[in-house]
Amino acid sequence: MPDHEREPTALPPRVSAFGPLGIPVFRMLWFTWLAANTTMWMNDVAAAWLMTSIAPSPLWVALVQSASTLPVFFLGLPSGALADILDRRRYFMVTQFWVAGIASVLCTMVLLDAISPALLLALTFANGVGLAMRWPVFAAIIPEIVPRPQLAQALALNGVAMNASRIIGPLIAGALIAGAGSAWVFVLNALLSLTAGFVIMRWRREHRESPLGRERLTSAMRVGLQFVRQSSRMRGILLRISVFFLHSTAQLALLPLVARALPGGAAGTYTALLAAMGAGAIFAALQMPRIRTWLPLERLVLVGTALQAAGTLAVAYAPATWLAVPAMFVSGMAWITVANSLTVAAQMALPDWVRARGMSIYQMCLMGSTATGAAFWGQVATSSSVRDALTVAAFTGVFLMLVVQRLMADRGSEEDLSPSSGIQAPHMSVLPQEGRIQVHVEYLIDPTRATEFEALMQDTRRSRLRQGALGWQLLHDLSEPGRYVEQITDESWTEHLRRFDRITAADAQLRDRRLAFHVGAEPPVVSRFVIVQD
């Protein structure tokens, strides 16, 4: 790969961290995203603080975060598949109206004094459904509207929006809770979500339907999972993000209880700690183009994990708020460094046709580990103490990340995942009948190079399965040592044709490497069959 592609972070001095905001559509969506995340933080802060009033057990309080994030784990993949299939603008718009509706129900229940711990968790879960629906589509839209050289800055700005909302949301929520009550936080959530939905409605995005029609939801989900499973780079990214959030979430989940335990602890203390974390994250996000040039991805993730653990320990043992605030600032810096680095890596590891599904799986791992960690560390705190839970989370988080770095070192180079038209789809005068399609590709090679060829065909297997093939086999002719037959099974003729739409430049290069082994006078013979009996 050319050097300029290996070092996407070595940006020219004139490129600003705010450069993507010069793109009108990105600027509009960025402010919409800021508003959407502000409502999310307002809801989480109000719900968590309300829970400390109606059910102050550490487990109940920690379950608020679990209820907020679990929907992403359960609904992330279907949501990502729909975002790859449907009109992304309309889909994004609907998610905002959904959140507005849930906020309206929640404020009504609070105003009627009809809220209970179980109902609060149920409505928080329903609000999380909106998050599960909107995140994959937004993640897929950004590379569509931002040039690749500016993608890292755009994602860092998304981190700025997330963490600015981490400051703005709790400040607004804290002020409203103190001055008017929790119900009015949810009223404002509904109004902001409605406004965001109408802003998205104004975006005139052209949705292009595939000539092959829409994918079936179940098939789209299968292909998304299959792509991630066959991508070693994505598997490594998912494991790292899961380990990081499983442990780092202890700090955030137990923060209301940490704030209450500090001298003079109240809603304002909790707000100040969240604001400090958000400020640290914003500061680091604006420095990300420079930070990424200091260390490679793996070391950056490890250093960020260690700094976050140090911040967690400092907050756990801080005797006063003025000491806890700078610790939360450091935690915020570490949090955005790890999250942004891994998010950029995931975006670069996904071609456009599967990006929403791939990022939804990424978000499922992030939110699933967050929800699991919140419940687990809440239970640990209930059984022992908040300080003990935070201490164990800090040390085990660093240890497990060291283990992951050792077991899944990322030694590969980035693939060129841009679309390629170098391999043309077949044209049939008569469409085949319903049924699975089996393709045979016959190679004639030098038998002395069989080991090299078979190793290359393992890469081919991963490539075919990532494109959506149902199955793959390599057959070796016993009577003719130089003859191999590659056998590919597709779900249908339509799905067979879709594989050609998904071919990338890396796939085309792999095809050329296969053909270099072929010694026949003619190109490899390709035969296609429909399976009529199985």
Coordinates of C-alpha atoms in Angstrom, one line a residue:
M1 CA 0.0 0.0 0.0
P2 CA 1.4 3.5 -0.8
D3 CA 2.9 5.3 2.2
H4 CA 0.4 8.2 2.0
E5 CA -2.4 5.6 2.6
R6 CA -0.6 4.0 5.5
E7 CA -0.3 7.3 7.4
P8 CA -3.7 9.0 7.1
T9 CA -3.0 10.9 10.2
A10 CA 0.0 12.8 8.8
L11 CA -2.1 15.7 7.7
P12 CA -0.9 18.9 6.0
P13 CA -0.5 21.8 8.4
R14 CA -3.3 23.8 6.7
V15 CA -5.9 21.1 7.4
S16 CA -7.9 22.1 10.4
A17 CA -9.6 19.8 13.0
F18 CA -12.7 21.8 12.1
G19 CA -12.4 21.3 8.4
P20 CA -15.4 19.0 7.9
L21 CA -17.7 21.7 9.3
G22 CA -17.1 23.6 6.1
I23 CA -19.2 21.0 4.3
P24 CA -22.8 22.3 4.6
V25 CA -24.5 18.9 4.9
F26 CA -22.0 17.7 7.5
R27 CA -22.5 20.9 9.5
M28 CA -26.2 20.5 9.5
L29 CA -26.0 16.9 10.6
W30 CA -23.4 17.7 13.1
F31 CA -25.6 20.2 15.0
T32 CA -28.5 17.7 14.7
W33 CA -26.2 15.0 16.2
L34 CA -25.2 17.5 19.0
A35 CA -28.9 18.1 19.8
A36 CA -29.7 14.3 19.7
N37 CA -26.9 13.5 22.1
T38 CA -27.8 16.4 24.4
T39 CA -31.2 14.8 24.8
M40 CA -29.7 11.4 25.4
W41 CA -27.5 12.8 28.2
M42 CA -30.3 14.9 29.7
N43 CA -32.5 11.8 29.8
D44 CA -29.8 9.6 31.3
V45 CA -28.9 12.2 34.0
A46 CA -32.5 12.8 34.9
A47 CA -33.3 9.1 35.0
A48 CA -30.3 8.2 37.1
W49 CA -30.9 11.0 39.5
L50 CA -34.6 10.2 39.7
M51 CA -33.7 6.6 40.5
T52 CA -31.5 7.7 43.4
S53 CA -34.6 9.2 44.9
I54 CA -37.1 6.4 44.3
A55 CA -34.8 3.4 44.6
P56 CA -31.3 4.4 45.9
S57 CA -29.8 0.9 45.8
P58 CA -26.5 0.8 43.7
L59 CA -27.9 -2.0 41.6
W60 CA -31.1 0.0 40.6
V61 CA -29.0 3.1 39.8
A62 CA -26.5 1.1 37.7
L63 CA -29.4 -0.6 35.9
V64 CA -30.5 2.8 34.5
Q65 CA -27.4 2.7 32.3
S66 CA -28.0 -0.9 31.4
A67 CA -31.5 -0.1 30.3
S68 CA -30.3 2.8 28.2
T69 CA -27.7 0.7 26.4
L70 CA -29.1 -2.8 26.1
P71 CA -31.4 -1.9 23.2
V72 CA -28.3 -1.3 21.0
F73 CA -27.1 -4.8 21.8
F74 CA -30.5 -6.4 20.9
L75 CA -31.5 -4.2 18.0
G76 CA -28.2 -2.9 16.6
L77 CA -27.8 -5.5 13.8
P78 CA -31.4 -5.2 12.5
S79 CA -31.1 -1.4 12.7
G80 CA -27.8 -1.5 10.8
A81 CA -29.3 -3.8 8.1
L82 CA -32.3 -1.4 7.7
A83 CA -29.9 1.5 7.4
D84 CA -28.1 -0.2 4.5
I85 CA -31.4 -1.1 2.8
L86 CA -33.7 1.9 3.4
D87 CA -33.5 5.6 2.7
R88 CA -31.1 6.7 5.3
R89 CA -32.5 10.3 5.6
R90 CA -36.0 9.1 6.4
Y91 CA -34.8 6.4 8.7
F92 CA -32.7 8.9 10.7
M93 CA -35.7 11.3 10.9
V94 CA -38.0 8.6 12.2
T95 CA -35.6 7.8 15.0
Q96 CA -35.8 11.4 16.3
F97 CA -39.6 11.3 16.3
W98 CA -39.5 8.0 18.2
V99 CA -37.3 9.6 21.0
A100 CA -39.7 12.6 21.2
G101 CA -42.6 10.3 21.7
I102 CA -40.9 8.3 24.5
A103 CA -39.8 11.6 26.2
S104 CA -43.5 12.8 26.1
V105 CA -44.7 9.6 27.8
L106 CA -41.9 9.8 30.4
C107 CA -42.6 13.4 31.4
T108 CA -46.4 12.6 31.7
M109 CA -45.7 9.7 34.1
V110 CA -43.4 11.9 36.3
L111 CA -45.9 14.8 36.3
L112 CA -48.7 12.4 37.4
D113 CA -46.4 10.9 40.1
A114 CA -47.0 7.5 38.5
I115 CA -43.4 6.6 38.0
S116 CA -41.9 3.5 39.6
P117 CA -38.4 1.9 39.4
A118 CA -39.6 -0.7 37.0
L119 CA -41.5 1.7 34.8
L120 CA -38.5 4.1 34.8
L121 CA -36.3 1.3 33.5
A122 CA -38.8 0.3 30.9
L123 CA -39.1 3.8 29.5
T124 CA -35.4 4.3 29.6
F125 CA -35.1 1.1 27.6
A126 CA -37.6 2.4 25.1
N127 CA -35.6 5.6 24.8
G128 CA -32.5 3.4 24.2
V129 CA -34.4 1.8 21.2
G130 CA -34.2 5.2 19.5
L131 CA -30.4 5.3 20.2
A132 CA -30.1 1.8 18.7
M133 CA -32.0 2.9 15.6
R134 CA -30.2 6.2 14.9
W135 CA -26.5 5.4 15.6
P136 CA -25.8 3.0 12.7
V137 CA -27.5 5.2 10.1
F138 CA -25.5 8.3 11.3
A139 CA -22.3 6.3 11.3
A140 CA -23.0 5.2 7.7
I141 CA -23.9 8.7 6.5
I142 CA -20.7 10.4 7.6
P143 CA -18.3 8.6 5.1
E144 CA -20.9 9.3 2.4
I145 CA -20.7 13.0 2.8
V146 CA -17.1 13.6 4.0
P147 CA -14.1 12.9 1.8
R148 CA -11.9 10.1 3.0
P149 CA -8.9 12.4 3.9
Q150 CA -11.2 14.3 6.3
L151 CA -13.0 11.3 7.7
A152 CA -10.8 11.0 10.8
Q153 CA -11.4 14.7 11.6
A154 CA -15.2 14.3 11.0
L155 CA -15.3 11.3 13.4
A156 CA -13.3 13.4 16.0
L157 CA -15.8 16.2 15.6
N158 CA -18.6 13.7 16.3
G159 CA -16.7 12.9 19.5
V160 CA -16.7 16.6 20.2
A161 CA -20.5 16.7 19.7
M162 CA -20.9 13.7 22.0
N163 CA -18.8 15.2 24.7
A164 CA -20.1 18.7 24.3
S165 CA -23.5 17.2 24.9
R166 CA -22.0 15.4 27.9
I167 CA -21.4 18.9 29.3
I168 CA -24.4 20.7 28.0
G169 CA -26.9 17.9 28.7
P170 CA -26.0 17.4 32.4
L171 CA -25.8 21.2 33.0
I172 CA -29.2 21.8 31.5
A173 CA -30.6 18.7 33.3
G174 CA -29.1 19.6 36.6
A175 CA -30.4 23.2 36.4
L176 CA -33.9 22.0 35.5
I177 CA -33.9 19.3 38.2
A178 CA -32.9 21.8 40.8
G179 CA -35.2 24.5 39.6
A180 CA -38.3 22.8 38.2
G181 CA -38.1 19.0 38.6
S182 CA -37.1 16.0 36.5
A183 CA -40.3 16.1 34.4
W184 CA -39.3 19.3 32.7
V185 CA -36.0 17.6 31.5
F186 CA -38.1 15.1 29.6
V187 CA -40.3 17.9 28.2
L188 CA -37.3 19.7 26.8
N189 CA -36.0 16.3 25.4
A190 CA -39.2 15.9 23.4
L191 CA -39.0 19.5 22.0
L192 CA -35.3 19.1 21.0
S193 CA -35.9 15.7 19.4
L194 CA -38.8 17.0 17.4
T195 CA -36.7 20.0 16.2
A196 CA -33.9 17.6 15.1
G197 CA -36.4 15.4 13.2
F198 CA -37.7 18.4 11.3
V199 CA -34.1 19.6 10.5
I200 CA -33.3 16.2 9.0
M201 CA -36.5 16.4 7.0
R202 CA -35.1 19.5 5.2
W203 CA -32.1 17.5 3.9
R204 CA -32.5 16.7 0.2
R205 CA -30.6 13.4 0.0
E206 CA -31.1 11.3 -3.1
H207 CA -31.7 7.7 -2.3
R208 CA -30.7 5.3 -5.0
E209 CA -32.4 1.9 -5.1
S210 CA -30.4 -1.1 -6.2
P211 CA -31.4 -2.4 -9.7
L212 CA -31.5 -5.8 -7.9
G213 CA -34.1 -4.5 -5.4
R214 CA -33.9 -4.4 -1.7
E215 CA -32.1 -7.1 0.3
R216 CA -34.3 -9.2 2.6
L217 CA -33.7 -8.2 6.2
T218 CA -32.6 -11.7 7.3
S219 CA -30.2 -12.0 4.4
A220 CA -28.8 -8.5 5.0
M221 CA -28.2 -9.4 8.7
R222 CA -26.5 -12.7 7.8
V223 CA -24.2 -11.0 5.3
G224 CA -23.3 -8.3 7.9
L225 CA -22.4 -10.8 10.5
Q226 CA -20.5 -12.9 8.0
F227 CA -18.4 -9.9 6.8
V228 CA -17.3 -9.1 10.3
R229 CA -16.6 -12.7 11.2
Q230 CA -14.3 -13.1 8.1
S231 CA -12.5 -9.8 8.8
S232 CA -9.6 -10.3 11.2
R233 CA -9.2 -6.5 11.5
M234 CA -12.8 -6.1 12.6
R235 CA -12.6 -8.9 15.1
G236 CA -9.6 -7.4 16.7
I237 CA -11.3 -4.0 16.9
L238 CA -14.5 -5.5 18.4
L239 CA -12.6 -7.3 21.1
R240 CA -10.6 -4.2 22.1
I241 CA -13.7 -2.0 22.3
S242 CA -15.6 -4.6 24.3
V243 CA -12.8 -5.0 26.9
F244 CA -12.4 -1.2 27.2
F245 CA -16.0 -0.4 27.8
L246 CA -16.7 -3.4 30.0
H247 CA -14.4 -2.0 32.5
S248 CA -14.4 1.8 31.9
T249 CA -18.2 1.9 32.3
A250 CA -17.8 1.2 36.0
Q251 CA -16.8 4.8 36.5
L252 CA -19.8 6.2 34.7
A253 CA -22.3 3.8 36.1
L254 CA -21.4 4.4 39.7
L255 CA -20.6 8.1 39.3
P256 CA -24.0 9.2 40.9
L257 CA -23.0 7.3 44.0
V258 CA -19.5 8.7 44.0
A259 CA -20.9 12.2 43.7
R260 CA -23.3 11.7 46.6
A261 CA -20.5 10.3 48.8
L262 CA -18.3 13.4 48.3
P263 CA -18.5 16.2 50.9
G264 CA -21.5 18.3 50.0
G265 CA -22.4 15.9 47.2
A266 CA -25.6 16.7 45.3
A267 CA -26.9 17.0 41.8
G268 CA -24.5 19.8 41.1
T269 CA -21.5 17.6 42.1
Y270 CA -22.6 14.9 39.7
T271 CA -23.1 17.5 36.9
A272 CA -19.6 19.0 37.6
L273 CA -18.0 15.5 37.4
L274 CA -19.7 14.7 34.1
A275 CA -18.9 18.1 32.7
A276 CA -15.2 17.6 33.6
M277 CA -15.2 14.3 31.8
G278 CA -16.8 15.9 28.7
A279 CA -14.4 18.8 28.7
G280 CA -11.4 16.4 28.8
A281 CA -12.9 14.4 25.9
I282 CA -13.4 17.6 23.8
F283 CA -9.9 18.7 24.5
A284 CA -8.4 15.4 23.4
A285 CA -10.8 15.1 20.4
L286 CA -9.5 18.4 19.0
Q287 CA -5.9 17.1 19.3
M288 CA -6.6 13.7 17.7
P289 CA -5.0 14.5 14.3
R290 CA -1.8 15.1 16.3
I291 CA -2.2 12.4 18.8
R292 CA -2.6 9.7 16.1
T293 CA 0.9 10.6 14.8
W294 CA 2.5 9.9 18.1
L295 CA 1.7 6.2 18.6
P296 CA 0.4 3.3 16.5
L297 CA -3.2 2.1 17.1
E298 CA -2.4 -0.7 19.5
R299 CA -0.2 1.3 21.7
L300 CA -2.5 4.3 21.7
V301 CA -5.4 2.0 22.8
L302 CA -3.2 0.6 25.6
V303 CA -2.0 3.9 26.8
G304 CA -5.6 5.3 26.8
T305 CA -6.8 2.3 28.8
A306 CA -4.1 2.8 31.4
L307 CA -4.9 6.5 31.7
Q308 CA -8.6 5.8 32.0
A309 CA -7.9 3.3 34.8
A310 CA -5.7 5.9 36.6
G311 CA -8.6 8.4 36.4
T312 CA -11.0 5.8 37.8
L313 CA -8.7 5.1 40.8
A314 CA -8.2 8.8 41.4
V315 CA -12.0 9.5 41.4
A316 CA -12.6 6.4 43.7
Y317 CA -10.2 7.7 46.3
A318 CA -10.7 11.4 45.9
P319 CA -11.5 13.0 49.3
A320 CA -13.0 16.1 47.7
T321 CA -14.8 17.3 44.6
W322 CA -11.9 19.6 43.6
L323 CA -9.6 16.5 43.3
A324 CA -12.2 14.3 41.5
V325 CA -12.8 16.9 38.8
P326 CA -9.3 16.8 37.2
A327 CA -9.4 13.0 37.5
M328 CA -12.6 13.0 35.5
F329 CA -10.9 15.4 33.0
V330 CA -8.1 12.8 32.4
S331 CA -10.7 10.0 32.2
G332 CA -12.5 12.0 29.4
M333 CA -9.3 12.4 27.5
A334 CA -8.5 8.7 27.7
W335 CA -12.0 7.7 26.8
I336 CA -12.2 9.7 23.6
T337 CA -8.7 8.7 22.6
V338 CA -9.6 5.0 22.7
A339 CA -13.1 5.3 21.4
N340 CA -12.2 7.6 18.5
S341 CA -9.1 5.5 17.5
L342 CA -11.1 2.3 17.4
T343 CA -14.0 4.0 15.6
V344 CA -11.8 5.4 12.9
A345 CA -10.2 1.9 12.5
A346 CA -13.6 0.3 12.2
Q347 CA -14.8 2.8 9.5
M348 CA -11.6 2.2 7.5
A349 CA -12.1 -1.6 7.7
L350 CA -15.6 -1.5 6.2
P351 CA -16.7 -0.9 2.6
D352 CA -19.7 1.4 2.0
W353 CA -22.1 -1.4 1.1
V354 CA -21.9 -3.0 4.6
R355 CA -20.9 0.0 6.6
A356 CA -24.1 0.5 8.6
R357 CA -24.2 -3.2 9.5
G358 CA -20.6 -3.3 10.4
M359 CA -20.8 -0.2 12.6
S360 CA -24.0 -1.5 14.2
I361 CA -22.1 -4.6 15.3
Y362 CA -19.3 -2.4 16.6
Q363 CA -21.9 -0.4 18.5
M364 CA -23.5 -3.6 19.8
C365 CA -20.2 -4.7 21.2
L366 CA -19.6 -1.2 22.7
M367 CA -23.1 -0.9 24.2
G368 CA -23.4 -4.6 25.1
S369 CA -20.2 -4.4 27.1
T370 CA -21.3 -1.1 28.6
A371 CA -24.6 -2.5 29.8
T372 CA -23.1 -5.7 31.0
G373 CA -20.3 -3.8 32.8
A374 CA -22.8 -1.4 34.4
A375 CA -24.9 -4.2 35.9
F376 CA -21.9 -6.3 36.9
W377 CA -20.0 -3.5 38.6
G378 CA -23.2 -2.3 40.2
Q379 CA -23.6 -5.8 41.7
V380 CA -20.0 -5.8 42.9
A381 CA -20.5 -2.4 44.5
T382 CA -23.7 -3.7 46.2
S383 CA -21.8 -6.8 47.6
S384 CA -18.7 -4.8 48.7
S385 CA -18.4 -1.0 48.2
V386 CA -18.3 1.5 45.3
R387 CA -14.6 2.1 46.0
D388 CA -13.8 -1.6 45.8
A389 CA -15.7 -2.0 42.5
L390 CA -13.9 0.9 40.9
T391 CA -10.5 -0.4 42.0
V392 CA -11.1 -3.9 40.6
A393 CA -12.5 -2.5 37.4
A394 CA -9.4 -0.3 36.9
F395 CA -6.8 -3.0 37.4
T396 CA -8.6 -5.8 35.5
G397 CA -9.3 -3.5 32.6
V398 CA -5.6 -2.8 32.0
F399 CA -4.6 -6.5 32.5
L400 CA -7.2 -7.8 30.0
M401 CA -6.3 -5.2 27.4
L402 CA -2.6 -6.3 27.7
V403 CA -3.8 -9.9 27.1
V404 CA -5.9 -8.8 24.0
Q405 CA -2.9 -6.9 22.6
R406 CA -0.8 -10.0 22.9
L407 CA -3.3 -12.5 21.5
M408 CA -4.6 -10.3 18.6
A409 CA -1.8 -8.1 17.4
D410 CA -2.9 -6.2 14.3
R411 CA 0.0 -6.9 11.9
G412 CA -2.0 -6.5 8.7
S413 CA -2.1 -3.6 6.3
E414 CA -5.2 -1.7 5.4
E415 CA -7.1 -3.0 2.4
D416 CA -8.3 -0.8 -0.5
L417 CA -12.0 -1.2 0.0
S418 CA -13.1 1.2 -2.7
P419 CA -15.6 -0.2 -5.2
S420 CA -14.2 -1.9 -8.2
S421 CA -15.8 -2.6 -11.6
G422 CA -12.9 -4.7 -12.8
I423 CA -15.0 -8.0 -12.5
Q424 CA -18.2 -7.9 -14.4
A425 CA -21.4 -9.7 -13.4
P426 CA -22.7 -12.5 -15.8
H427 CA -25.6 -11.9 -18.1
M428 CA -28.2 -14.6 -18.6
S429 CA -30.7 -14.5 -21.5
V430 CA -33.1 -16.7 -19.3
L431 CA -33.1 -16.1 -15.6
P432 CA -32.6 -19.4 -13.6
Q433 CA -35.3 -20.9 -11.6
E434 CA -35.6 -20.4 -7.8
G435 CA -32.9 -22.0 -5.8
R436 CA -29.4 -21.7 -4.5
I437 CA -26.7 -21.1 -7.1
Q438 CA -23.4 -23.0 -7.2
V439 CA -20.4 -21.7 -9.0
H440 CA -17.4 -23.7 -10.1
V441 CA -14.1 -22.1 -11.0
E442 CA -11.5 -24.5 -12.4
Y443 CA -7.8 -23.6 -12.0
L444 CA -4.8 -25.4 -13.6
I445 CA -1.6 -24.7 -11.7
D446 CA 1.9 -25.9 -11.3
P447 CA 1.7 -28.8 -8.8
T448 CA 5.0 -27.7 -7.2
R449 CA 3.3 -24.5 -6.1
A450 CA 0.2 -26.2 -4.6
T451 CA 1.1 -25.1 -1.0
E452 CA 1.3 -21.5 -2.0
F453 CA -1.9 -21.7 -4.0
E454 CA -3.9 -23.3 -1.2
A455 CA -2.7 -20.6 1.2
L456 CA -3.8 -17.9 -1.3
M457 CA -7.2 -19.7 -1.6
Q458 CA -7.7 -19.2 2.1
D459 CA -7.7 -15.5 1.5
T460 CA -10.1 -16.1 -1.4
R461 CA -12.4 -18.0 0.9
R462 CA -12.6 -15.1 3.3
S463 CA -13.2 -12.7 0.4
R464 CA -16.1 -14.7 -1.0
L465 CA -17.7 -15.2 2.4
R466 CA -17.4 -11.5 3.2
Q467 CA -19.2 -10.7 -0.1
G468 CA -22.1 -12.8 1.1
A469 CA -21.6 -16.3 -0.3
L470 CA -23.4 -19.0 1.7
G471 CA -20.6 -21.5 1.4
W472 CA -17.2 -22.1 -0.1
Q473 CA -15.0 -25.2 -0.8
L474 CA -11.8 -26.0 -2.6
L475 CA -11.7 -29.3 -4.4
H476 CA -8.5 -31.0 -5.6
D477 CA -8.6 -33.5 -8.5
L478 CA -7.0 -36.8 -7.3
S479 CA -6.2 -37.9 -10.8
E480 CA -4.7 -34.5 -12.0
P481 CA -2.6 -32.9 -9.2
G482 CA -2.5 -29.5 -10.9
R483 CA -6.3 -29.2 -11.2
Y484 CA -8.3 -27.4 -8.5
V485 CA -12.0 -26.5 -8.5
E486 CA -13.3 -23.6 -6.3
Q487 CA -16.9 -24.2 -5.4
I488 CA -19.0 -21.2 -4.2
T489 CA -22.7 -21.4 -3.1
D490 CA -25.0 -18.4 -3.2
E491 CA -28.4 -18.0 -1.6
S492 CA -30.1 -17.2 -5.0
W493 CA -29.4 -15.8 -8.4
T494 CA -30.1 -12.2 -7.1
E495 CA -27.7 -12.7 -4.2
H496 CA -25.1 -14.1 -6.6
L497 CA -25.3 -10.9 -8.7
R498 CA -25.1 -8.8 -5.5
R499 CA -21.6 -10.2 -4.8
F500 CA -20.4 -8.5 -8.0
D501 CA -21.7 -5.1 -6.7
R502 CA -19.7 -5.7 -3.5
I503 CA -16.3 -6.3 -5.1
T504 CA -13.6 -4.0 -3.9
A505 CA -10.2 -3.0 -5.3
A506 CA -8.6 -5.4 -2.8
D507 CA -10.8 -8.3 -4.2
A508 CA -9.7 -7.4 -7.7
Q509 CA -6.1 -7.5 -6.6
L510 CA -6.7 -10.9 -5.0
R511 CA -8.2 -12.2 -8.3
D512 CA -5.1 -11.1 -10.2
R513 CA -2.9 -13.0 -7.7
R514 CA -5.0 -16.2 -8.2
L515 CA -4.8 -15.8 -12.0
A516 CA -1.0 -15.6 -11.7
F517 CA -1.0 -19.3 -10.6
H518 CA -3.1 -20.4 -13.5
V519 CA -1.0 -22.1 -16.3
G520 CA -3.8 -23.1 -18.7
A521 CA -3.9 -21.7 -22.2
E522 CA -7.4 -20.3 -21.5
P523 CA -8.6 -18.4 -18.5
P524 CA -10.1 -20.5 -15.6
V525 CA -13.4 -22.1 -16.7
V526 CA -16.4 -20.8 -14.7
S527 CA -19.6 -22.9 -14.6
R528 CA -22.8 -21.9 -12.8
F529 CA -25.5 -24.3 -11.7
V530 CA -28.9 -24.0 -9.9
I531 CA -29.4 -26.6 -7.1
V532 CA -32.7 -28.3 -7.9
Q533 CA -32.4 -31.1 -5.3
D534 CA -30.5 -31.1 -2.0

